[in-house]
Amino acid sequence: MKEKHGFSSKLGFILAAAGSAVGLGNIWRFPYLAAKYGGGSFLLIYLVLAITFGFALLVTEIAIGRKTGKSALFAFKELDRRSGFIGVLASIVPIIILPYYCVIGGWVLKFATVYLTGGAKDAVADDFFTGFITNPTEPIIWLVIFIVATMVVILLGVNKGIENISKVLMPVLVVLSLIIAIFVITRPGATDGLAYYLKPDLSKINGNAFLAAAGQLFYSMSLAMGIMITYGSYIPKDADIESSVRSIEIFDTAIAFLAGLMIVPAVFVFSGGDQSALQAGPTLMFITLPKVFGSMVASNVIGAAFFILVFFAAVTSSISLMETVVSIFVDMTGKNRKVITVIVTIYTILMAIPSSLGFGVWDNISFNGMSILDMFDFISNSVLMPIVALLTCLFIGFVVKPKTVTDEVKKSTNKFKSEKLYVVLVKWVSPILLVLILVSSILNAFGIIKL
């Protein structure tokens, strides 16, 4: 069998995996949820879940990838011939997510360009964002540019493309986040917003906050998408999986935390302490924040820095999504990687167009009140990902047994410090939590319960 090209170093893998994990979910979804579920209370719950639940799933997926040397499509079948269907489900997730994710990536690129060209005054208009996404052609142009930029990195390969771009973008992302966060929290009036974000409100630690934080882990850590299995198949056998996972968690959580420091105090100041402004959801980034930037001195510079940061986060995640899809089809067909990359790019553009038009000329098409983009997001994130994660835990816990993973982890260092905790988490805690996430997500989507 032809040797699979992979990451040249443990650091390269960590930065690439962290780049995959750090995406749009960290920049706008994490602050929105933190604001909604009590600031510091949500942070505390999320941190506990990240070092337990998130740790168990990350270790599992990376170990499966390295042990089999295959993408998610064939990794499960390699370990147990009866379980190939899990790989099929896991492979469907990034195939669904990639197109609509690139639609939002195109929006980010558009706003970065607006601020770079001095358009801060235009961006604060109430109808600017709505006018843009309802336009039948302009959003498509931007999503094509975003997709092509992603394709170029994939064509360069794992080492020269993904690893090298991650080594540049991830440090830049951290530095930009720090600069903007420091700038925001030193603005007059930001103290109240900072206290709201950091001070735990014990009365808001409840089941809803717990489920919201658990669900956020999927977005934040690229779990149950086949991505970490694919990246795991690229890492050297001597890389320490346990310490690598801890490093990825630190990167991911730090960026999410800094995003909250950037956004929550800024919006708090702009809204005069009105907490409802913090719960604007997806529009927080494209409608509320431009108004915040517009109220500041040097709004073009601040806005450009922020949206460049968001673009870096978005493109590192789209790279990992496209790489996973490419890897799946290369494994499936045995065809040339570059040919498959071009085919996947064409597919992504064609499938992204309906999600884009769903806000304009096709806005009459909806599914239970959801737009086309929201429908794809619901199917992938609220249904398939919890199912894949649940099946993965049951597969490791009761089919091939946790020893399959723990032995792989110990290959490089002969030890797995958190082995006992891992076994309990993967066999019992994670499956129960995943069932709760899946059921609550479906009930919430159909209005039976309200989270």
Short mmCIF file of C-alpha atoms in Angstrom, two decimals:
data_model
loop_
_atom_site.label_atom_id
_atom_site.label_comp_id
_atom_site.label_asym_id
_atom_site.label_seq_id
_atom_site.Cartn_x
_atom_site.Cartn_y
_atom_site.Cartn_z
CA MET A 1 0.00 0.00 0.00
CA LYS A 2 1.26 3.46 -0.88
CA GLU A 3 2.48 5.35 2.15
CA LYS A 4 0.13 8.09 3.25
CA HIS A 5 1.60 11.57 3.43
CA GLY A 6 1.14 13.19 6.81
CA PHE A 7 2.22 15.89 9.22
CA SER A 8 5.97 16.29 9.62
CA SER A 9 5.83 16.95 13.36
CA LYS A 10 3.69 16.83 16.48
CA LEU A 11 3.55 20.66 16.50
CA GLY A 12 2.33 20.69 12.90
CA PHE A 13 -0.45 18.28 13.80
CA ILE A 14 -1.45 20.24 16.92
CA LEU A 15 -1.64 23.55 15.04
CA ALA A 16 -3.57 22.00 12.14
CA ALA A 17 -6.01 20.23 14.48
CA ALA A 18 -6.39 23.39 16.57
CA GLY A 19 -6.97 25.33 13.35
CA SER A 20 -9.73 22.91 12.47
CA ALA A 21 -11.26 23.23 15.92
CA VAL A 22 -11.06 27.03 15.98
CA GLY A 23 -13.76 28.28 13.65
CA LEU A 24 -16.89 30.38 13.42
CA GLY A 25 -18.41 28.48 16.33
CA ASN A 26 -15.69 29.86 18.62
CA ILE A 27 -15.94 33.43 17.41
CA TRP A 28 -19.69 34.07 17.50
CA ARG A 29 -21.50 31.01 18.88
CA PHE A 30 -19.44 30.64 22.05
CA PRO A 31 -19.87 34.30 23.18
CA TYR A 32 -23.59 34.19 22.35
CA LEU A 33 -24.12 31.04 24.43
CA ALA A 34 -21.94 32.35 27.26
CA ALA A 35 -24.04 35.50 27.39
CA LYS A 36 -27.32 33.57 27.26
CA TYR A 37 -26.40 31.05 29.94
CA GLY A 38 -24.90 33.25 32.64
CA GLY A 39 -21.41 34.24 31.54
CA GLY A 40 -19.00 32.78 34.06
CA SER A 41 -21.38 29.90 34.81
CA PHE A 42 -21.29 28.77 31.20
CA LEU A 43 -17.50 29.16 31.11
CA LEU A 44 -17.14 26.93 34.15
CA ILE A 45 -19.42 24.21 32.75
CA TYR A 46 -17.73 24.36 29.35
CA LEU A 47 -14.25 24.05 30.85
CA VAL A 48 -15.22 21.00 32.90
CA LEU A 49 -16.82 19.35 29.87
CA ALA A 50 -13.86 20.19 27.62
CA ILE A 51 -11.34 18.42 29.85
CA THR A 52 -13.61 15.38 30.30
CA PHE A 53 -16.24 14.77 27.61
CA GLY A 54 -14.34 16.63 24.88
CA PHE A 55 -11.06 14.99 25.87
CA ALA A 56 -12.56 11.49 25.62
CA LEU A 57 -14.02 12.06 22.15
CA LEU A 58 -10.88 13.74 20.81
CA VAL A 59 -8.59 10.98 22.05
CA THR A 60 -10.93 8.36 20.59
CA GLU A 61 -11.10 9.87 17.11
CA ILE A 62 -7.38 10.65 16.81
CA ALA A 63 -6.42 7.18 18.06
CA ILE A 64 -8.81 5.50 15.60
CA GLY A 65 -7.29 7.53 12.77
CA ARG A 66 -3.68 6.78 13.67
CA LYS A 67 -4.30 3.08 14.35
CA THR A 68 -6.07 2.47 11.03
CA GLY A 69 -4.28 5.06 8.87
CA LYS A 70 -7.59 5.68 7.10
CA SER A 71 -10.28 8.32 6.79
CA ALA A 72 -13.50 7.90 8.78
CA LEU A 73 -15.16 6.10 5.86
CA PHE A 74 -13.01 2.99 6.27
CA ALA A 75 -11.51 3.41 9.75
CA PHE A 76 -14.42 1.80 11.63
CA LYS A 77 -14.67 -1.06 9.12
CA GLU A 78 -10.95 -1.66 9.53
CA LEU A 79 -11.45 -2.24 13.27
CA ASP A 80 -14.68 -4.22 12.94
CA ARG A 81 -16.20 -5.30 9.60
CA ARG A 82 -19.76 -5.01 10.97
CA SER A 83 -19.33 -1.36 11.96
CA GLY A 84 -18.56 0.27 8.64
CA PHE A 85 -21.91 2.09 8.73
CA ILE A 86 -20.56 4.38 11.47
CA GLY A 87 -17.84 5.53 9.08
CA VAL A 88 -20.44 6.17 6.40
CA LEU A 89 -22.49 8.36 8.76
CA ALA A 90 -19.36 10.19 9.95
CA SER A 91 -18.37 10.85 6.33
CA ILE A 92 -21.75 12.34 5.47
CA VAL A 93 -21.34 15.07 8.13
CA PRO A 94 -18.45 17.07 6.53
CA ILE A 95 -19.98 16.53 3.07
CA ILE A 96 -23.11 18.34 4.32
CA ILE A 97 -21.32 21.00 6.38
CA LEU A 98 -18.62 22.13 3.92
CA PRO A 99 -20.91 23.90 1.38
CA TYR A 100 -23.01 25.93 3.83
CA TYR A 101 -19.97 26.69 6.00
CA CYS A 102 -18.34 28.28 2.95
CA VAL A 103 -21.43 30.46 2.46
CA ILE A 104 -20.80 32.00 5.89
CA GLY A 105 -17.07 32.13 5.11
CA GLY A 106 -17.95 34.21 2.07
CA TRP A 107 -19.92 36.61 4.26
CA VAL A 108 -16.89 37.01 6.54
CA LEU A 109 -14.62 37.67 3.56
CA LYS A 110 -17.04 40.29 2.27
CA PHE A 111 -17.07 42.15 5.62
CA ALA A 112 -13.28 41.96 5.93
CA THR A 113 -13.02 43.57 2.49
CA VAL A 114 -15.58 46.24 3.39
CA TYR A 115 -13.51 47.35 6.39
CA LEU A 116 -10.19 47.07 4.56
CA THR A 117 -11.55 49.42 1.89
CA GLY A 118 -12.84 51.96 4.44
CA GLY A 119 -16.51 50.99 4.42
CA ALA A 120 -17.20 51.06 8.17
CA LYS A 121 -19.94 53.66 7.71
CA ASP A 122 -21.70 51.45 5.16
CA ALA A 123 -21.54 48.38 7.40
CA VAL A 124 -23.47 50.04 10.26
CA ALA A 125 -26.57 50.60 8.11
CA ASP A 126 -29.54 48.55 9.35
CA ASP A 127 -30.14 46.98 5.94
CA PHE A 128 -26.51 46.43 4.90
CA PHE A 129 -26.20 42.77 5.89
CA THR A 130 -29.73 41.88 4.82
CA GLY A 131 -29.24 43.64 1.48
CA PHE A 132 -26.03 41.69 0.94
CA ILE A 133 -27.27 38.17 1.74
CA THR A 134 -30.52 38.64 -0.22
CA ASN A 135 -28.62 39.70 -3.34
CA PRO A 136 -28.79 36.75 -5.78
CA THR A 137 -25.23 37.04 -7.11
CA GLU A 138 -22.82 38.89 -4.79
CA PRO A 139 -22.81 36.32 -1.91
CA ILE A 140 -22.17 33.57 -4.48
CA ILE A 141 -19.13 35.44 -5.81
CA TRP A 142 -17.70 35.72 -2.29
CA LEU A 143 -18.37 32.08 -1.41
CA VAL A 144 -16.62 30.99 -4.63
CA ILE A 145 -13.57 33.08 -3.69
CA PHE A 146 -13.59 31.54 -0.21
CA ILE A 147 -13.90 28.00 -1.57
CA VAL A 148 -11.12 28.50 -4.13
CA ALA A 149 -8.81 29.85 -1.39
CA THR A 150 -9.53 26.68 0.60
CA MET A 151 -8.92 24.51 -2.46
CA VAL A 152 -5.48 26.03 -3.08
CA VAL A 153 -4.29 25.00 0.39
CA ILE A 154 -5.65 21.46 -0.08
CA LEU A 155 -3.90 21.15 -3.46
CA LEU A 156 -0.58 21.96 -1.76
CA GLY A 157 -1.04 18.84 0.37
CA VAL A 158 -1.00 17.92 4.05
CA ASN A 159 2.57 19.00 4.80
CA LYS A 160 3.14 21.94 2.46
CA GLY A 161 -0.45 23.13 2.54
CA ILE A 162 -2.39 22.41 5.73
CA GLU A 163 0.55 22.19 8.13
CA ASN A 164 2.41 25.23 6.81
CA ILE A 165 -0.66 27.47 6.63
CA SER A 166 -1.65 26.43 10.16
CA LYS A 167 1.82 27.28 11.49
CA VAL A 168 1.29 30.83 10.22
CA LEU A 169 -2.41 31.43 10.80
CA MET A 170 -2.79 29.96 14.29
CA PRO A 171 -0.16 32.21 15.98
CA VAL A 172 -1.53 35.22 14.06
CA LEU A 173 -5.03 34.30 15.22
CA VAL A 174 -3.93 34.20 18.86
CA VAL A 175 -2.07 37.53 18.62
CA LEU A 176 -4.97 39.30 16.88
CA SER A 177 -7.42 37.91 19.46
CA LEU A 178 -5.28 39.21 22.31
CA ILE A 179 -4.87 42.66 20.77
CA ILE A 180 -8.58 43.13 20.08
CA ALA A 181 -9.62 41.69 23.46
CA ILE A 182 -7.25 44.03 25.33
CA PHE A 183 -8.48 46.99 23.29
CA VAL A 184 -12.12 46.19 24.03
CA ILE A 185 -11.86 45.54 27.77
CA THR A 186 -9.98 48.81 28.27
CA ARG A 187 -12.82 50.87 26.75
CA PRO A 188 -14.80 53.09 29.13
CA GLY A 189 -17.78 51.19 30.52
CA ALA A 190 -16.45 47.74 29.63
CA THR A 191 -16.04 46.73 33.28
CA ASP A 192 -19.70 45.73 33.71
CA GLY A 193 -19.61 43.61 30.58
CA LEU A 194 -16.38 41.99 31.70
CA ALA A 195 -17.89 41.17 35.10
CA TYR A 196 -21.00 39.72 33.43
CA TYR A 197 -18.83 37.50 31.22
CA LEU A 198 -16.44 36.29 33.92
CA LYS A 199 -18.42 36.24 37.17
CA PRO A 200 -20.28 32.94 37.66
CA ASP A 201 -24.00 33.20 38.39
CA LEU A 202 -24.71 29.97 40.26
CA SER A 203 -28.46 30.39 39.78
CA LYS A 204 -27.94 29.91 36.04
CA ILE A 205 -26.12 26.58 36.34
CA ASN A 206 -28.89 24.29 35.12
CA GLY A 207 -29.68 21.53 32.65
CA ASN A 208 -30.10 23.90 29.71
CA ALA A 209 -26.71 25.54 30.30
CA PHE A 210 -25.12 22.09 30.63
CA LEU A 211 -26.63 20.84 27.34
CA ALA A 212 -25.74 24.07 25.54
CA ALA A 213 -22.12 23.81 26.67
CA ALA A 214 -21.96 20.14 25.68
CA GLY A 215 -23.42 20.92 22.26
CA GLN A 216 -20.90 23.72 21.78
CA LEU A 217 -18.06 21.19 22.10
CA PHE A 218 -19.05 19.66 18.75
CA TYR A 219 -18.72 23.03 17.03
CA SER A 220 -15.59 24.00 18.93
CA MET A 221 -13.56 20.79 18.68
CA SER A 222 -14.56 19.44 15.25
CA LEU A 223 -15.98 16.31 16.87
CA ALA A 224 -18.01 13.61 15.10
CA MET A 225 -17.23 15.02 11.64
CA GLY A 226 -14.52 12.56 10.64
CA ILE A 227 -12.01 15.40 10.74
CA MET A 228 -9.99 14.26 13.74
CA ILE A 229 -9.99 10.67 12.46
CA THR A 230 -8.57 11.94 9.16
CA TYR A 231 -5.98 14.13 10.88
CA GLY A 232 -5.17 11.27 13.24
CA SER A 233 -4.32 9.12 10.22
CA TYR A 234 -1.66 11.69 9.26
CA ILE A 235 0.24 11.91 12.56
CA PRO A 236 3.49 10.05 13.26
CA LYS A 237 3.40 6.92 15.43
CA ASP A 238 5.74 8.55 17.95
CA ALA A 239 3.45 11.55 18.58
CA ASP A 240 2.02 11.67 22.10
CA ILE A 241 -1.75 11.60 21.55
CA GLU A 242 -2.71 12.48 25.13
CA SER A 243 -0.54 15.60 25.36
CA SER A 244 -1.50 16.59 21.79
CA VAL A 245 -5.19 16.49 22.71
CA ARG A 246 -4.57 18.62 25.79
CA SER A 247 -2.73 21.17 23.63
CA ILE A 248 -5.58 21.26 21.11
CA GLU A 249 -8.08 21.81 23.94
CA ILE A 250 -6.01 24.69 25.33
CA PHE A 251 -5.78 26.39 21.91
CA ASP A 252 -9.47 25.93 21.20
CA THR A 253 -10.73 27.02 24.62
CA ALA A 254 -8.35 30.00 24.72
CA ILE A 255 -9.62 31.34 21.38
CA ALA A 256 -13.25 30.86 22.43
CA PHE A 257 -12.53 32.62 25.73
CA LEU A 258 -10.80 35.51 23.95
CA ALA A 259 -13.71 35.77 21.52
CA GLY A 260 -15.95 36.32 24.51
CA LEU A 261 -13.60 39.00 25.83
CA MET A 262 -13.76 40.69 22.43
CA ILE A 263 -17.49 40.53 21.92
CA VAL A 264 -19.42 40.49 25.22
CA PRO A 265 -17.94 43.65 26.83
CA ALA A 266 -18.00 45.48 23.47
CA VAL A 267 -21.68 44.80 22.85
CA PHE A 268 -22.46 45.46 26.53
CA VAL A 269 -20.93 48.93 26.26
CA PHE A 270 -22.65 49.70 22.96
CA SER A 271 -26.08 48.55 24.16
CA GLY A 272 -25.81 50.38 27.47
CA GLY A 273 -25.98 47.13 29.41
CA ASP A 274 -28.94 45.68 27.50
CA GLN A 275 -28.32 41.94 27.72
CA SER A 276 -30.80 41.16 24.94
CA ALA A 277 -28.28 42.63 22.47
CA LEU A 278 -25.88 39.84 23.44
CA GLN A 279 -28.35 37.17 22.36
CA ALA A 280 -28.64 38.15 18.71
CA GLY A 281 -27.24 34.78 17.60
CA PRO A 282 -25.81 34.66 14.07
CA THR A 283 -26.60 38.32 13.41
CA LEU A 284 -24.40 39.34 16.35
CA MET A 285 -21.32 39.27 14.14
CA PHE A 286 -22.77 40.86 11.01
CA ILE A 287 -25.27 43.40 12.36
CA THR A 288 -24.58 44.17 16.03
CA LEU A 289 -20.77 44.18 15.98
CA PRO A 290 -20.44 46.55 12.99
CA LYS A 291 -22.55 49.01 14.99
CA VAL A 292 -20.20 48.51 17.93
CA PHE A 293 -17.15 49.15 15.73
CA GLY A 294 -18.87 52.17 14.21
CA SER A 295 -19.11 53.76 17.65
CA MET A 296 -15.36 53.47 18.17
CA VAL A 297 -12.47 55.61 17.01
CA ALA A 298 -10.61 54.02 14.05
CA SER A 299 -13.63 51.83 13.29
CA ASN A 300 -12.21 50.69 9.94
CA VAL A 301 -8.99 49.47 11.53
CA ILE A 302 -10.77 47.68 14.38
CA GLY A 303 -13.39 46.16 12.07
CA ALA A 304 -10.76 45.03 9.56
CA ALA A 305 -8.65 43.41 12.29
CA PHE A 306 -11.68 41.59 13.70
CA PHE A 307 -12.99 40.24 10.40
CA ILE A 308 -9.51 39.24 9.24
CA LEU A 309 -9.25 37.27 12.49
CA VAL A 310 -12.65 35.66 11.83
CA PHE A 311 -11.61 34.89 8.25
CA PHE A 312 -8.48 33.11 9.49
CA ALA A 313 -10.62 31.08 11.90
CA ALA A 314 -13.16 30.27 9.20
CA VAL A 315 -10.64 29.25 6.55
CA THR A 316 -8.66 26.94 8.85
CA SER A 317 -11.90 25.09 9.58
CA SER A 318 -12.99 24.97 5.93
CA ILE A 319 -9.56 23.56 5.07
CA SER A 320 -10.05 20.72 7.54
CA LEU A 321 -13.58 20.06 6.25
CA MET A 322 -12.46 19.96 2.61
CA GLU A 323 -9.41 17.84 3.46
CA THR A 324 -11.66 15.34 5.20
CA VAL A 325 -14.02 15.12 2.22
CA VAL A 326 -11.09 14.81 -0.20
CA SER A 327 -9.53 12.08 1.95
CA ILE A 328 -12.82 10.17 2.00
CA PHE A 329 -13.12 10.13 -1.79
CA VAL A 330 -9.43 9.38 -2.32
CA ASP A 331 -9.80 6.36 -0.04
CA MET A 332 -13.04 5.37 -1.78
CA THR A 333 -11.87 5.69 -5.39
CA GLY A 334 -8.08 5.48 -5.26
CA LYS A 335 -8.01 8.40 -7.72
CA ASN A 336 -5.44 11.19 -7.86
CA ARG A 337 -5.71 13.57 -4.89
CA LYS A 338 -5.57 16.73 -7.02
CA VAL A 339 -8.33 15.50 -9.34
CA ILE A 340 -10.53 14.65 -6.35
CA THR A 341 -9.83 18.10 -4.82
CA VAL A 342 -11.07 19.86 -7.98
CA ILE A 343 -14.19 17.65 -8.09
CA VAL A 344 -14.91 18.33 -4.39
CA THR A 345 -14.47 22.07 -5.04
CA ILE A 346 -17.02 22.00 -7.87
CA TYR A 347 -19.44 20.00 -5.69
CA THR A 348 -18.99 22.49 -2.83
CA ILE A 349 -19.77 25.48 -5.04
CA LEU A 350 -22.86 23.84 -6.54
CA MET A 351 -24.20 22.74 -3.15
CA ALA A 352 -23.41 26.10 -1.52
CA ILE A 353 -25.54 28.04 -3.99
CA PRO A 354 -28.93 26.82 -2.61
CA SER A 355 -27.88 27.75 0.95
CA SER A 356 -26.92 31.22 -0.28
CA LEU A 357 -30.08 31.73 -2.34
CA GLY A 358 -32.17 30.56 0.61
CA PHE A 359 -31.85 34.07 2.05
CA GLY A 360 -32.91 35.75 -1.19
CA VAL A 361 -34.75 34.43 -4.24
CA TRP A 362 -35.37 31.05 -2.58
CA ASP A 363 -36.38 32.41 0.83
CA ASN A 364 -39.86 30.95 0.30
CA ILE A 365 -38.34 27.46 0.72
CA SER A 366 -38.27 26.49 4.38
CA PHE A 367 -38.33 23.37 6.51
CA ASN A 368 -40.22 23.68 9.80
CA GLY A 369 -39.45 27.40 9.65
CA MET A 370 -35.75 26.83 8.90
CA SER A 371 -33.95 28.30 5.88
CA ILE A 372 -32.06 25.95 3.55
CA LEU A 373 -28.79 26.73 5.35
CA ASP A 374 -30.39 26.26 8.77
CA MET A 375 -31.86 22.93 7.64
CA PHE A 376 -28.44 21.60 6.61
CA ASP A 377 -27.01 22.90 9.88
CA PHE A 378 -29.74 21.16 11.90
CA ILE A 379 -29.33 17.82 10.10
CA SER A 380 -25.54 17.81 10.46
CA ASN A 381 -24.97 19.43 13.86
CA SER A 382 -28.09 18.57 15.86
CA VAL A 383 -28.85 15.09 14.48
CA LEU A 384 -25.97 13.37 12.72
CA MET A 385 -23.08 14.56 14.90
CA PRO A 386 -24.57 13.41 18.23
CA ILE A 387 -25.55 10.10 16.58
CA VAL A 388 -22.04 9.58 15.20
CA ALA A 389 -20.45 10.48 18.54
CA LEU A 390 -22.84 8.16 20.40
CA LEU A 391 -22.17 5.26 18.03
CA THR A 392 -18.41 5.90 18.27
CA CYS A 393 -18.51 5.71 22.07
CA LEU A 394 -20.60 2.53 22.03
CA PHE A 395 -18.29 1.07 19.37
CA ILE A 396 -15.18 1.69 21.47
CA GLY A 397 -16.83 0.95 24.79
CA PHE A 398 -18.54 -2.32 23.94
CA VAL A 399 -17.50 -3.63 20.50
CA VAL A 400 -13.73 -3.28 20.10
CA LYS A 401 -13.28 -2.28 23.77
CA PRO A 402 -11.41 0.78 25.19
CA LYS A 403 -8.14 -1.17 25.11
CA THR A 404 -8.06 -0.58 21.35
CA VAL A 405 -7.69 3.16 22.01
CA THR A 406 -5.63 3.03 25.19
CA ASP A 407 -3.04 0.72 23.60
CA GLU A 408 -2.73 3.11 20.64
CA VAL A 409 -2.29 6.09 22.97
CA LYS A 410 0.45 4.26 24.89
CA LYS A 411 2.44 3.34 21.76
CA SER A 412 4.47 6.55 21.86
CA THR A 413 5.02 7.04 25.60
CA ASN A 414 4.06 3.69 27.23
CA LYS A 415 1.64 5.56 29.47
CA PHE A 416 -1.82 7.08 29.42
CA LYS A 417 -2.22 9.26 32.52
CA SER A 418 -5.99 9.60 32.20
CA GLU A 419 -6.67 5.99 31.15
CA LYS A 420 -9.11 5.12 33.97
CA LEU A 421 -11.02 8.38 33.53
CA TYR A 422 -11.10 7.83 29.77
CA VAL A 423 -12.63 4.35 30.07
CA VAL A 424 -15.42 5.59 32.36
CA LEU A 425 -16.13 8.56 30.11
CA VAL A 426 -16.23 6.66 26.82
CA LYS A 427 -18.31 3.75 28.13
CA TRP A 428 -20.81 5.44 30.40
CA VAL A 429 -20.71 9.22 30.83
CA SER A 430 -20.40 10.31 27.19
CA PRO A 431 -23.16 8.02 25.82
CA ILE A 432 -25.66 9.25 28.42
CA LEU A 433 -24.75 12.89 27.73
CA LEU A 434 -24.97 12.35 23.97
CA VAL A 435 -28.46 10.85 24.21
CA LEU A 436 -29.56 13.91 26.21
CA ILE A 437 -28.02 16.27 23.63
CA LEU A 438 -29.65 14.46 20.71
CA VAL A 439 -33.12 14.27 22.24
CA SER A 440 -33.09 17.86 23.53
CA SER A 441 -31.87 19.21 20.16
CA ILE A 442 -34.68 17.50 18.27
CA LEU A 443 -37.35 18.49 20.78
CA ASN A 444 -36.08 22.09 20.75
CA ALA A 445 -36.09 22.22 16.93
CA PHE A 446 -39.74 21.21 16.80
CA GLY A 447 -40.76 23.57 19.60
CA ILE A 448 -41.64 20.83 22.09
CA ILE A 449 -39.17 22.25 24.60
CA LYS A 450 -37.39 25.62 24.63
CA LEU A 451 -33.65 25.80 25.34
#
